[in-house]
Structures are given as C-alpha cells and as structure tokens.
C-alpha cells in the first residue's frame, strides 16, 4: 500500500513538473482551436473589471466580457485564472495563461516583453483620499500613498510625487484597507478602478476622488511577444465588436447610465497598434 501511495505521489510530481516545464505554444490561436479552451488571466477583486459575483461565485466584469466574446468567436470555453498586476506578465510568458485581460495599461516598456491588442478601455490615474484633504498634487507631498506592486500606478506616483512614500500591496483593495485604517493618506491607480472600489465601500461618504490626474492609461489585452496570428485575431475581433455595437454595449453594461458610475464612453476601439 505504501509503495502504491509513493508511486501516486511520484506520478503527481511528474505531472506537475512537466506542466510547469511545458513551453507555451508558438501559435496560440492554433492551439486554442485544437484544445477549445481559452485561458485568460484576469483580476478577481476589481469591480467592474473582474470580480467575484456573490450570487454565482464566478468572476464577472468588463474584462471578462471581452474574453467571452473572443472565446465565442473561437468556439472555445473560457477558463479564468486570477492574476495580480505583478504576476500577469510572468504567467503569460510561462504559458499558464493565453491572454491577459486585467486592467493592464499598454506602454512601450511592457511592449518590449509582450504584445498588446488595440486599446479596449481608456482611463487615467487619480487618487482616493479622505474627503476634503487633497485639492492638488501639492497636498500629497511627503505623504504615504498606497498602490499595487508591478503597476504603472506605482511607477507614475513615484515620478509625480518624489517626496511621497509609496507602499505597494498585492492589489488595490488591500491598499484601500490601509487607507481606511489610516496607514496611508491616499490610494492611487486608474480612476475607473478607484470608482469601483469606492462604490463597494460601506463608508464611501468619507472618501472622494479629487480632480487630480497624473497620467493617461490606455488598456490592452496582453499576448505573448510575436504570437502574431493570435494578436491579429484578437484585434480583428475587437474591431468587429466596435463596429457591431457590442463593445459599446459592454461598456454601458458596466459603466453606463444604469450603473453607479454614469460614465460617458470617451474612446472608440480603433486600429491604434
Ligand atoms: N493600468 C495600470 C497597470 O496596468 C494600473 C492597474 C493595474 O495595476 O492593473 O499597471
């Protein structure tokens, strides 16, 4: 019996290590057409982009709807894997996920490592603070500011307010908890994420998002560098979604007049590289 248990343990170990060693496919599009599964790295605690629906216990949101649309075009099922800002690029490169749909800004530095789709969401970096404490960037000088590890938010705030002390958490809800506990004086990231956090906060009337913006943040879906067929397919799909009105419908579902956000869509999905 003991030998049998050992054998099973060995088999499990081999299975785990071969999976870890498996190189990502050179042509993800062809691989998904064969496997009929699209594996996406998503956020699971950032409403309305990617968060756990209390009723169904599944991850839903703006990012997920784009993944669902792409998978539907491929006739593939969707598998969602939660990622953090810091883990999403390594997860993609290691082949644990096929695509990143996780509030991710496209920028030149990241584009050296992975490829991005056309922009499918547009926002800018702001702050959440206690009401009435911040009117301009000056009011944040020398302050402790919470954000997420591996994010553009972390980089931008260090540049914009060099005198601040930046505390980086795994994700933004933890940073907001630190603000509620008085351990930081502000939380910084993209306005659309901050609005989602604030909307869910039980004591939201104590906080605000001052009109202080430090960057533009265009979001792209991330794919492996040089995975050309897949990048082309994803770009074609999201351009079609723009044309058919589906992309706007998804925007309105999560941000439009029937939500807490009442946001106007100030962008269109275009072939922007
Ligand atoms: N969009 C920014 C970024 O890609 C901030 C949000 C995030 O950390 O996912 O880093």
XYZ file of N, CA and C and ligand atoms in Angstrom:
829
model
N 0.839 -1.212 0.000
C 0.000 0.000 0.000
C 0.870 1.257 0.000
N 1.880 1.239 0.898
C 2.748 2.406 0.998
C 3.462 2.680 -0.335
N 3.857 1.556 -0.975
C 4.549 1.680 -2.268
C 3.631 2.334 -3.300
N 2.364 1.902 -3.249
C 1.385 2.433 -4.197
C 1.189 3.939 -3.978
N 1.122 4.330 -2.711
C 0.968 5.757 -2.386
C 2.171 6.527 -2.909
N 3.370 5.960 -2.663
C 4.586 6.611 -3.161
C 4.565 6.770 -4.663
N 4.085 5.714 -5.339
C 4.023 5.743 -6.802
C 3.089 6.861 -7.269
N 1.941 6.960 -6.614
C 0.987 8.010 -6.978
C 1.591 9.390 -6.751
N 2.322 9.522 -5.629
C 2.940 10.813 -5.330
C 3.958 11.181 -6.399
N 4.713 10.172 -6.827
C 5.727 10.392 -7.854
C 5.059 10.805 -9.169
N 3.955 10.093 -9.504
C 3.247 10.418 -10.751
C 2.700 11.847 -10.717
N 2.166 12.218 -9.537
C 1.615 13.572 -9.397
C 2.720 14.609 -9.566
N 3.876 14.309 -8.985
C 5.009 15.210 -9.057
C 5.473 15.395 -10.496
N 5.545 14.275 -11.228
C 5.968 14.316 -12.633
C 4.961 15.135 -13.440
N 3.653 14.899 -13.157
C 2.609 15.621 -13.901
C 2.743 17.114 -13.655
N 2.950 17.497 -12.404
C 3.063 18.921 -12.065
C 4.290 19.522 -12.733
N 5.429 18.794 -12.632
C 6.648 19.409 -13.165
C 6.643 19.460 -14.693
N 6.031 18.469 -15.368
C 6.008 18.569 -16.834
C 5.106 19.706 -17.269
N 4.029 19.916 -16.475
C 3.148 21.038 -16.828
C 3.911 22.364 -16.692
N 4.678 22.454 -15.612
C 5.428 23.689 -15.378
C 6.488 23.903 -16.450
N 7.014 22.803 -16.960
C 8.094 22.912 -17.942
C 7.588 23.101 -19.368
N 6.280 22.759 -19.576
C 5.752 22.830 -20.946
C 5.900 24.239 -21.495
N 6.507 24.344 -22.655
C 6.703 25.663 -23.254
C 5.369 26.143 -23.805
N 5.117 27.447 -23.784
C 3.885 27.945 -24.370
C 3.859 27.675 -25.870
N 2.658 27.491 -26.448
C 2.606 27.215 -27.885
C 3.129 28.398 -28.700
N 3.768 28.112 -29.831
C 4.263 29.192 -30.693
C 3.086 29.896 -31.361
N 2.027 29.131 -31.645
C 0.837 29.696 -32.276
C -0.359 29.428 -31.360
N -0.654 30.387 -30.502
C -1.723 30.208 -29.507
C -3.073 30.028 -30.184
N -3.299 30.752 -31.294
C -4.587 30.649 -31.986
C -4.840 29.207 -32.422
N -3.837 28.596 -33.044
C -3.970 27.207 -33.496
C -4.182 26.277 -32.294
N -3.462 26.532 -31.213
C -3.566 25.675 -30.019
C -4.968 25.759 -29.413
N -5.553 26.967 -29.385
C -6.899 27.119 -28.798
C -7.951 26.468 -29.700
N -7.746 26.584 -31.014
C -8.701 25.959 -31.939
C -8.732 24.451 -31.721
N -7.586 23.904 -31.326
C -7.485 22.460 -31.077
C -8.045 22.096 -29.693
N -7.605 22.836 -28.679
C -7.997 22.480 -27.293
C -9.419 22.926 -26.966
N -9.894 23.929 -27.713
C -11.225 24.519 -27.479
C -11.342 25.151 -26.081
N -10.213 25.602 -25.560
C -10.222 26.308 -24.270
C -9.340 27.559 -24.391
N -9.896 28.691 -23.971
C -9.126 29.936 -23.904
C -8.876 30.244 -22.431
N -7.604 30.284 -22.054
C -7.261 30.526 -20.642
C -6.846 31.993 -20.491
N -7.611 32.734 -19.687
C -7.341 34.168 -19.538
C -6.936 34.505 -18.113
N -5.948 35.377 -17.988
C -5.536 35.913 -16.684
C -6.339 37.170 -16.412
N -7.081 37.189 -15.312
C -7.979 38.302 -15.006
C -7.834 38.717 -13.546
N -8.293 39.923 -13.240
C -8.368 40.351 -11.843
C -9.640 39.747 -11.235
N -9.610 39.436 -9.932
C -10.826 38.865 -9.318
C -11.344 39.690 -8.136
N -10.745 40.893 -7.941
C -11.260 41.723 -6.838
C -11.371 43.189 -7.244
N -11.492 43.443 -8.552
C -11.582 44.826 -9.035
C -12.858 45.078 -9.836
N -13.979 45.298 -9.146
C -15.195 45.653 -9.879
C -15.037 47.009 -10.541
N -15.565 47.274 -11.730
C -16.356 46.327 -12.515
C -15.527 45.631 -13.600
N -14.211 45.518 -13.432
C -13.366 44.893 -14.473
C -13.337 43.373 -14.347
N -13.049 42.900 -13.129
C -13.015 41.462 -12.867
C -13.211 41.259 -11.380
N -14.315 40.634 -10.998
C -14.603 40.413 -9.565
C -15.553 39.243 -9.415
N -15.609 38.709 -8.195
C -16.436 37.523 -7.959
C -17.884 37.934 -7.705
N -18.762 37.407 -8.541
C -20.189 37.659 -8.406
C -20.701 36.897 -7.183
N -21.337 37.626 -6.254
C -21.754 36.984 -4.999
C -22.756 35.863 -5.226
N -23.609 36.030 -6.243
C -24.653 35.014 -6.474
C -24.079 33.748 -7.080
N -23.281 33.903 -8.133
C -22.840 32.710 -8.884
C -21.454 32.227 -8.458
N -20.742 33.020 -7.666
C -19.357 32.712 -7.251
C -18.419 32.577 -8.455
N -18.778 33.198 -9.566
C -17.883 33.190 -10.730
C -17.336 34.599 -10.937
N -16.238 34.687 -11.705
C -15.650 36.007 -11.958
C -16.378 36.646 -13.141
N -16.819 37.881 -12.934
C -17.515 38.608 -13.999
C -16.907 40.008 -14.129
N -17.266 40.713 -15.217
C -16.828 42.101 -15.359
C -16.534 42.480 -16.800
N -16.138 43.729 -16.973
C -15.836 44.287 -18.300
C -14.764 43.462 -19.003
N -13.668 43.178 -18.301
C -12.580 42.399 -18.914
C -13.060 40.999 -19.322
N -13.893 40.409 -18.477
C -14.364 39.037 -18.728
C -15.267 39.017 -19.964
N -16.089 40.062 -20.145
C -16.982 40.082 -21.306
C -16.187 40.133 -22.620
N -15.053 40.804 -22.623
C -14.212 40.797 -23.826
C -13.657 39.391 -24.072
N -13.231 38.732 -23.014
C -12.724 37.361 -23.149
C -13.833 36.428 -23.646
N -15.037 36.575 -23.075
C -16.155 35.729 -23.501
C -16.452 35.909 -24.991
N -16.380 37.151 -25.466
C -16.671 37.424 -26.875
C -15.599 36.799 -27.779
N -14.349 36.902 -27.366
C -13.245 36.335 -28.163
C -13.358 34.806 -28.187
N -13.666 34.216 -27.037
C -13.794 32.755 -26.946
C -14.971 32.269 -27.787
N -16.076 33.023 -27.754
C -17.261 32.625 -28.525
C -16.921 32.559 -30.010
N -16.121 33.526 -30.479
C -15.710 33.545 -31.895
C -14.864 32.345 -32.251
N -14.153 31.833 -31.241
C -13.268 30.681 -31.463
C -13.975 29.358 -31.199
N -15.207 29.417 -30.726
C -15.912 28.204 -30.324
C -15.218 27.525 -29.161
N -14.591 28.330 -28.297
C -13.839 27.762 -27.172
C -14.521 28.085 -25.841
N -14.272 27.241 -24.851
C -14.725 27.525 -23.482
C -13.731 28.502 -22.857
N -14.164 29.159 -21.797
C -13.273 30.108 -21.118
C -12.829 29.528 -19.780
N -11.534 29.630 -19.518
C -11.028 29.312 -18.179
C -10.366 30.578 -17.645
N -10.804 31.041 -16.468
C -10.266 32.281 -15.907
C -9.299 31.971 -14.774
N -8.138 32.605 -14.826
C -7.171 32.438 -13.741
C -6.879 33.811 -13.138
N -7.089 33.967 -11.832
C -6.796 35.259 -11.203
C -5.302 35.580 -11.266
N -4.997 36.833 -11.605
C -3.603 37.306 -11.625
C -3.538 38.623 -10.844
N -2.332 38.994 -10.450
C -2.125 40.320 -9.861
C -1.384 41.164 -10.898
N -1.228 42.445 -10.581
C -0.504 43.316 -11.510
C 0.921 42.805 -11.711
N 1.526 42.294 -10.639
C 2.916 41.835 -10.742
C 3.040 40.456 -11.396
N 2.021 39.611 -11.251
C 2.169 38.230 -11.749
C 1.709 38.046 -13.191
N 0.990 39.015 -13.749
C 0.323 38.742 -15.032
C 1.289 38.513 -16.190
N 2.367 39.281 -16.284
C 3.290 39.062 -17.416
C 4.062 37.744 -17.287
N 4.621 37.421 -16.102
C 5.271 36.106 -15.962
C 4.318 34.937 -16.237
N 3.058 35.056 -15.786
C 2.082 33.979 -16.023
C 1.876 33.753 -17.523
N 1.848 34.858 -18.268
C 1.661 34.769 -19.719
C 2.892 34.147 -20.369
N 4.050 34.639 -19.978
C 5.285 34.162 -20.598
C 5.553 32.690 -20.297
N 5.136 32.265 -19.097
C 5.341 30.858 -18.733
C 4.317 29.945 -19.395
N 3.299 30.523 -20.032
C 2.307 29.711 -20.729
C 1.189 29.231 -19.826
N 1.071 29.787 -18.624
C -0.033 29.401 -17.729
C -1.349 30.027 -18.155
N -1.264 31.108 -18.911
C -2.459 31.743 -19.476
C -2.166 32.075 -20.946
N -3.259 32.217 -21.736
C -3.087 32.539 -23.163
C -3.126 34.040 -23.400
N -3.827 34.739 -22.502
C -4.084 36.172 -22.728
C -4.300 36.869 -21.384
N -3.908 38.134 -21.307
C -4.158 38.935 -20.097
C -5.316 39.888 -20.385
N -6.346 39.839 -19.526
C -7.428 40.832 -19.603
C -7.607 41.334 -18.187
N -6.720 42.206 -17.743
C -6.612 42.505 -16.316
C -6.197 43.955 -16.077
N -7.058 44.884 -16.473
C -6.838 46.330 -16.228
C -5.419 46.771 -16.605
N -4.899 46.215 -17.695
C -3.477 46.409 -17.982
C -3.216 47.522 -18.997
N -2.420 48.465 -18.568
C -2.029 49.571 -19.442
C -0.993 49.110 -20.458
N -1.187 49.569 -21.717
C -0.179 49.315 -22.755
C 0.848 50.433 -22.646
N 2.097 50.063 -22.577
C 3.136 51.096 -22.676
C 4.367 50.510 -23.356
N 5.286 51.393 -23.714
C 6.437 50.983 -24.518
C 7.315 49.978 -23.772
N 7.464 50.173 -22.468
C 8.312 49.293 -21.663
C 7.763 47.858 -21.670
N 6.462 47.730 -21.438
C 5.830 46.403 -21.435
C 5.793 45.803 -22.840
N 5.653 46.669 -23.845
C 5.565 46.184 -25.228
C 6.889 45.600 -25.729
N 7.952 45.792 -24.937
C 9.217 45.128 -25.284
C 9.142 43.647 -24.912
N 8.267 43.330 -23.964
C 8.199 41.967 -23.415
C 7.008 41.176 -23.957
N 5.852 41.858 -24.103
C 4.656 41.185 -24.615
C 4.028 42.049 -25.708
N 3.048 41.454 -26.429
C 2.303 42.230 -27.427
C 0.950 42.636 -26.850
N 0.443 43.770 -27.312
C -0.861 44.246 -26.863
C -1.836 44.349 -28.027
N -3.122 44.184 -27.697
C -4.188 44.440 -28.667
C -4.349 45.955 -28.808
N -5.256 46.340 -29.704
C -5.683 47.740 -29.751
C -6.283 48.095 -28.382
N -6.350 49.393 -28.097
C -6.900 49.854 -26.817
C -8.389 49.495 -26.714
N -8.777 48.841 -25.619
C -10.189 48.452 -25.437
C -10.825 49.119 -24.230
N -10.035 49.972 -23.538
C -10.575 50.785 -22.448
C -9.610 51.936 -22.226
N -10.161 53.060 -21.781
C -9.297 54.222 -21.591
C -9.632 54.918 -20.278
N -8.596 55.143 -19.453
C -8.804 55.824 -18.178
C -7.548 56.632 -17.843
N -7.447 57.120 -16.624
C -6.276 57.895 -16.220
C -6.065 57.741 -14.724
N -4.846 57.989 -14.281
C -4.520 57.728 -12.864
C -4.909 58.885 -11.941
N -5.624 58.555 -10.879
C -6.035 59.539 -9.862
C -5.794 58.975 -8.456
N -6.437 59.561 -7.468
C -6.237 59.177 -6.055
C -7.586 59.046 -5.350
N -7.645 58.174 -4.335
C -8.752 58.235 -3.363
C -8.144 58.789 -2.085
N -8.850 59.749 -1.501
C -8.368 60.342 -0.244
C -9.551 60.512 0.707
N -9.268 60.821 1.941
C -10.316 61.248 2.883
C -10.880 62.556 2.362
N -12.181 62.726 2.436
C -12.851 63.926 1.918
C -12.208 65.214 2.429
N -11.981 66.118 1.504
C -11.522 67.458 1.890
C -10.046 67.577 2.214
N -9.274 66.492 2.069
C -7.859 66.577 2.466
C -6.927 66.939 1.305
N -7.375 66.708 0.079
C -6.485 66.937 -1.067
C -7.179 67.744 -2.160
N -6.577 68.889 -2.493
C -7.126 69.729 -3.575
C -6.218 69.693 -4.800
N -4.902 69.537 -4.542
C -3.959 69.495 -5.655
C -2.836 68.512 -5.296
N -1.982 68.255 -6.274
C -0.878 67.307 -6.087
C 0.013 67.704 -4.899
N 0.129 68.989 -4.684
C 0.955 69.534 -3.585
C 0.549 68.960 -2.228
N -0.769 68.750 -2.065
C -1.285 68.255 -0.778
C -0.837 66.821 -0.492
N -0.284 66.162 -1.495
C 0.155 64.770 -1.312
C 1.663 64.670 -1.073
N 2.335 65.797 -1.117
C 3.793 65.774 -0.911
C 4.146 65.291 0.484
N 5.121 64.387 0.548
C 5.567 63.861 1.834
C 4.612 62.864 2.477
N 3.529 62.518 1.755
C 2.514 61.632 2.328
C 2.781 60.162 1.987
N 2.142 59.265 2.756
C 2.206 57.836 2.438
C 1.066 57.510 1.474
N 1.420 56.844 0.372
C 0.413 56.556 -0.653
C 0.444 55.061 -0.981
N -0.728 54.431 -0.975
C -0.830 53.003 -1.258
C -1.156 52.734 -2.714
N -0.585 51.661 -3.264
C -0.882 51.258 -4.636
C -0.551 49.762 -4.781
N -0.477 49.256 -6.043
C -0.189 47.826 -6.238
C 1.190 47.622 -6.853
N 1.820 46.547 -6.392
C 3.140 46.145 -6.911
C 3.074 45.869 -8.411
N 4.081 46.289 -9.128
C 4.177 45.927 -10.549
C 3.227 46.688 -11.446
N 2.672 47.799 -10.945
C 1.702 48.550 -11.750
C 2.336 49.828 -12.305
N 1.681 50.384 -13.326
C 2.113 51.689 -13.811
C 1.787 52.744 -12.749
N 0.748 52.474 -11.947
C 0.362 53.409 -10.879
C 1.533 53.646 -9.937
N 2.224 52.571 -9.595
C 3.381 52.627 -8.694
C 4.490 53.489 -9.320
N 4.774 53.234 -10.586
C 5.830 53.995 -11.289
C 5.462 55.473 -11.407
N 4.207 55.728 -11.830
C 3.787 57.113 -12.077
C 3.811 57.966 -10.813
N 3.331 57.382 -9.698
C 3.236 58.193 -8.476
C 4.633 58.510 -7.938
N 5.556 57.570 -8.096
C 6.932 57.836 -7.641
C 7.544 58.998 -8.422
N 7.189 59.063 -9.724
C 7.701 60.157 -10.566
C 6.991 61.473 -10.257
N 5.668 61.431 -10.121
C 4.882 62.665 -9.936
C 5.084 63.292 -8.574
N 5.233 62.427 -7.530
C 5.392 62.959 -6.166
C 6.602 62.281 -5.524
N 7.812 62.702 -5.921
C 9.029 62.022 -5.424
C 9.191 62.076 -3.905
N 8.540 63.046 -3.260
C 8.670 63.166 -1.798
C 7.736 62.223 -1.044
N 6.844 61.544 -1.784
C 5.898 60.646 -1.100
C 6.576 59.322 -0.760
N 5.985 58.592 0.203
C 6.436 57.232 0.494
C 5.399 56.297 -0.098
N 5.811 55.509 -1.092
C 4.851 54.644 -1.781
C 4.855 53.251 -1.152
N 3.690 52.805 -0.684
C 3.552 51.457 -0.118
C 2.825 50.599 -1.155
N 3.495 49.532 -1.611
C 2.912 48.711 -2.673
C 2.345 47.412 -2.128
N 1.067 47.185 -2.421
C 0.352 45.995 -1.964
C 0.164 45.036 -3.143
N -0.359 43.815 -2.852
C -0.601 42.872 -3.943
C -1.650 43.413 -4.909
N -2.700 44.014 -4.344
C -3.703 44.627 -5.215
C -4.364 45.809 -4.500
N -5.231 46.506 -5.208
C -5.755 47.781 -4.711
C -6.702 47.674 -3.516
N -7.510 46.593 -3.403
C -8.372 46.519 -2.207
C -7.557 46.539 -0.908
N -6.382 45.916 -0.907
C -5.524 45.937 0.293
C -5.018 47.356 0.557
N -4.713 48.086 -0.511
C -4.264 49.477 -0.361
C -5.387 50.331 0.216
N -6.622 50.058 -0.220
C -7.771 50.827 0.283
C -8.021 50.524 1.763
N -7.795 49.270 2.149
C -7.920 48.890 3.561
C -6.926 49.707 4.404
N -5.713 49.856 3.875
C -4.690 50.640 4.578
C -5.133 52.097 4.715
N -5.832 52.616 3.715
C -6.354 53.992 3.793
C -7.432 54.081 4.874
N -8.302 53.076 4.907
C -9.367 53.071 5.919
C -8.792 52.983 7.333
N -7.656 52.286 7.454
C -7.019 52.127 8.761
C -6.081 53.293 9.110
N -5.985 54.265 8.204
C -5.137 55.428 8.444
C -3.646 55.160 8.263
N -3.310 54.025 7.618
C -1.883 53.705 7.423
C -1.299 54.416 6.201
N -2.149 54.821 5.285
C -1.721 55.665 4.158
C -2.725 56.816 4.047
N -2.311 57.904 3.385
C -3.204 59.057 3.265
C -3.928 59.087 1.919
N -3.511 58.205 1.001
C -4.169 58.153 -0.309
C -3.915 56.786 -0.943
N -4.802 56.412 -1.866
C -4.582 55.232 -2.711
C -4.567 55.741 -4.132
N -3.622 55.263 -4.910
C -3.585 55.738 -6.292
C -3.584 54.583 -7.288
N -4.424 54.744 -8.312
C -4.411 53.902 -9.512
C -5.386 54.528 -10.514
N -5.807 53.745 -11.514
C -6.680 54.269 -12.559
C -8.038 54.662 -11.977
N -8.569 55.780 -12.469
C -9.822 56.308 -11.931
C -10.957 55.279 -11.969
N -11.042 54.512 -13.043
C -12.144 53.551 -13.167
C -12.050 52.461 -12.093
N -10.837 52.104 -11.697
C -10.644 51.113 -10.625
C -11.013 51.745 -9.285
N -10.554 52.980 -9.071
C -10.859 53.680 -7.819
C -12.372 53.841 -7.651
N -13.050 54.182 -8.754
C -14.509 54.360 -8.696
C -15.182 53.043 -8.308
N -14.665 51.931 -8.819
C -15.214 50.608 -8.494
C -15.006 50.253 -7.036
N -13.859 50.603 -6.500
C -13.547 50.319 -5.084
C -14.450 51.161 -4.180
N -14.565 52.432 -4.535
C -15.367 53.352 -3.728
C -16.846 52.949 -3.730
N -17.336 52.528 -4.881
C -18.749 52.151 -4.998
C -19.097 51.016 -4.039
N -18.150 50.119 -3.779
C -18.408 48.960 -2.903
C -18.128 49.264 -1.434
N -17.485 50.389 -1.136
C -17.070 50.653 0.246
C -18.272 51.013 1.115
N -18.394 50.390 2.294
C -19.542 50.678 3.165
C -19.535 52.128 3.677
N -18.319 52.706 3.860
C -18.219 54.073 4.396
C -17.769 55.052 3.313
N -18.336 54.866 2.103
C -17.846 55.651 0.951
C -18.000 57.154 1.124
N -18.973 57.610 1.941
C -19.187 59.053 2.089
C -17.998 59.756 2.752
N -17.097 58.974 3.367
C -15.912 59.596 4.000
C -14.780 59.874 3.004
N -14.909 59.306 1.783
C -13.797 59.392 0.830
C -14.222 60.100 -0.449
N -13.220 60.480 -1.241
C -13.518 61.092 -2.543
C -12.345 60.865 -3.504
N -12.622 61.116 -4.779
C -11.570 61.056 -5.800
C -11.369 62.490 -6.285
N -10.380 63.214 -5.729
C -10.185 64.607 -6.154
C -9.833 64.691 -7.646
N -10.094 65.853 -8.244
C -9.840 66.054 -9.679
C -8.356 66.306 -9.925
N -7.548 65.317 -9.580
C -6.094 65.413 -9.759
C -5.662 64.187 -10.551
N -5.314 64.393 -11.829
C -4.936 63.247 -12.681
C -3.454 63.324 -13.028
N -2.754 62.184 -12.907
C -1.309 62.234 -13.189
C -0.885 61.462 -14.444
N -1.823 60.763 -15.098
C -1.421 60.054 -16.334
C -2.637 59.608 -17.133
N -2.395 59.220 -18.375
C -3.398 58.539 -19.210
C -3.084 57.057 -19.182
N -4.106 56.217 -19.121
C -3.892 54.772 -19.040
C -4.772 54.031 -20.057
N -4.237 53.800 -21.262
C -4.987 53.004 -22.240
C -4.781 51.507 -21.981
N -5.871 50.743 -21.895
C -5.756 49.306 -21.608
C -5.660 48.482 -22.895
N -4.808 47.455 -22.855
C -4.714 46.500 -23.961
C -4.798 45.086 -23.425
N -5.235 44.167 -24.294
C -5.203 42.742 -23.941
C -3.785 42.268 -24.236
N -3.176 41.569 -23.285
C -1.776 41.178 -23.437
C -1.634 39.765 -23.985
N -0.739 39.627 -24.972
C -0.450 38.303 -25.533
C 1.058 38.117 -25.655
N 1.479 36.869 -25.882
C 2.926 36.639 -25.946
C 3.547 37.350 -27.148
N 4.763 37.785 -26.940
C 5.502 38.513 -27.975
C 5.622 37.656 -29.239
N 5.251 38.229 -30.371
C 5.407 37.538 -31.647
C 4.329 36.500 -31.942
N 3.295 36.444 -31.093
C 2.204 35.467 -31.293
C 1.218 36.048 -32.316
N 1.723 36.276 -33.525
C 1.074 37.150 -34.492
C -0.353 36.754 -34.866
N -0.560 35.461 -35.156
C -1.905 35.035 -35.578
C -2.944 35.338 -34.510
N -2.559 35.100 -33.258
C -3.495 35.326 -32.151
C -3.746 36.828 -31.955
N -2.684 37.615 -32.002
C -2.829 39.073 -31.853
C -3.736 39.618 -32.968
N -3.498 39.168 -34.210
C -4.323 39.623 -35.341
C -5.787 39.241 -35.137
N -5.991 37.995 -34.671
C -7.364 37.510 -34.458
C -8.077 38.350 -33.393
N -7.384 38.592 -32.291
C -7.977 39.362 -31.182
C -8.273 40.792 -31.646
N -7.344 41.383 -32.373
C -7.567 42.748 -32.877
C -8.752 42.809 -33.829
N -8.824 41.823 -34.717
C -9.934 41.783 -35.679
C -11.258 41.652 -34.913
N -11.262 40.794 -33.925
C -12.485 40.551 -33.154
C -12.940 41.810 -32.428
N -12.013 42.518 -31.776
C -12.466 43.694 -31.004
C -12.836 44.868 -31.932
N -12.227 44.917 -33.121
C -12.656 45.944 -34.090
C -14.069 45.639 -34.587
N -14.353 44.352 -34.799
C -15.717 43.951 -35.196
C -16.717 44.264 -34.088
N -16.281 44.061 -32.844
C -17.167 44.350 -31.699
C -17.485 45.838 -31.631
N -16.523 46.670 -32.007
C -16.763 48.116 -32.043
C -17.802 48.424 -33.123
N -17.597 47.828 -34.298
C -18.459 48.103 -35.448
C -19.899 47.651 -35.192
N -20.032 46.488 -34.582
C -21.374 45.926 -34.365
C -22.095 46.589 -33.190
N -21.373 47.372 -32.403
C -22.003 47.998 -31.227
C -21.840 47.159 -29.961
N -21.293 45.948 -30.092
C -21.152 45.069 -28.921
C -20.195 45.665 -27.871
N -19.120 46.298 -28.358
C -18.140 46.863 -27.420
C -18.770 47.989 -26.592
N -19.589 48.804 -27.230
C -20.257 49.896 -26.510
C -21.280 49.331 -25.523
N -21.950 48.255 -25.971
C -22.936 47.609 -25.104
C -22.266 47.099 -23.822
N -21.084 46.510 -23.985
C -20.345 46.002 -22.812
C -19.946 47.173 -21.915
N -19.479 48.266 -22.541
C -19.111 49.455 -21.752
C -20.317 49.950 -20.940
N -21.451 50.087 -21.624
C -22.637 50.619 -20.939
C -23.130 49.680 -19.846
N -22.978 48.364 -20.088
C -23.403 47.392 -19.076
C -22.657 47.618 -17.752
N -21.371 47.949 -17.840
C -20.549 48.052 -16.620
C -20.344 49.483 -16.135
N -20.446 50.468 -17.046
C -20.130 51.852 -16.652
C -21.235 52.855 -16.978
N -22.230 52.444 -17.739
C -23.206 53.375 -18.322
C -24.253 53.899 -17.358
N -25.317 54.498 -17.912
C -26.338 55.190 -17.110
C -27.060 54.295 -16.099
N -27.132 52.990 -16.352
C -27.830 52.115 -15.398
C -26.915 51.543 -14.321
N -25.689 52.056 -14.233
C -24.745 51.601 -13.201
C -24.535 52.733 -12.192
N -23.722 52.485 -11.174
C -23.433 53.570 -10.204
C -22.503 54.606 -10.807
N -21.889 54.295 -11.967
C -20.799 55.139 -12.456
C -21.236 56.270 -13.388
N -22.249 56.008 -14.186
C -22.746 57.011 -15.147
C -21.620 57.615 -15.975
N -20.738 56.755 -16.483
C -19.611 57.291 -17.247
C -19.934 57.330 -18.730
N -19.447 58.399 -19.379
C -19.560 58.526 -20.834
C -18.390 57.790 -21.452
N -18.620 57.101 -22.539
C -17.517 56.416 -23.223
C -16.763 57.459 -24.050
N -15.512 57.726 -23.657
C -14.752 58.797 -24.321
C -13.710 58.232 -25.283
N -13.933 56.988 -25.737
C -12.981 56.374 -26.679
C -13.735 55.422 -27.591
N -13.084 55.050 -28.684
C -13.603 54.005 -29.568
C -12.469 53.040 -29.806
N -12.775 51.794 -30.059
C -11.716 50.843 -30.375
C -11.323 51.053 -31.843
N -10.076 51.463 -32.061
C -9.579 51.694 -33.415
C -8.242 50.967 -33.580
N -7.806 50.816 -34.839
C -6.528 50.135 -35.097
C -5.387 51.069 -34.697
N -5.034 51.038 -33.403
C -4.069 52.017 -32.875
C -2.710 51.400 -32.571
N -2.485 50.201 -32.956
C -1.263 49.433 -32.664
C -1.234 48.920 -31.246
N -3.494 50.051 -15.521
C -2.421 50.083 -14.596
C -1.409 48.991 -14.867
O -1.517 48.322 -15.814
C -2.904 50.010 -13.169
C -3.909 48.938 -12.881
C -3.257 47.591 -12.594
O -2.319 47.531 -11.783
O -3.721 46.603 -13.151
O -0.462 48.788 -14.171
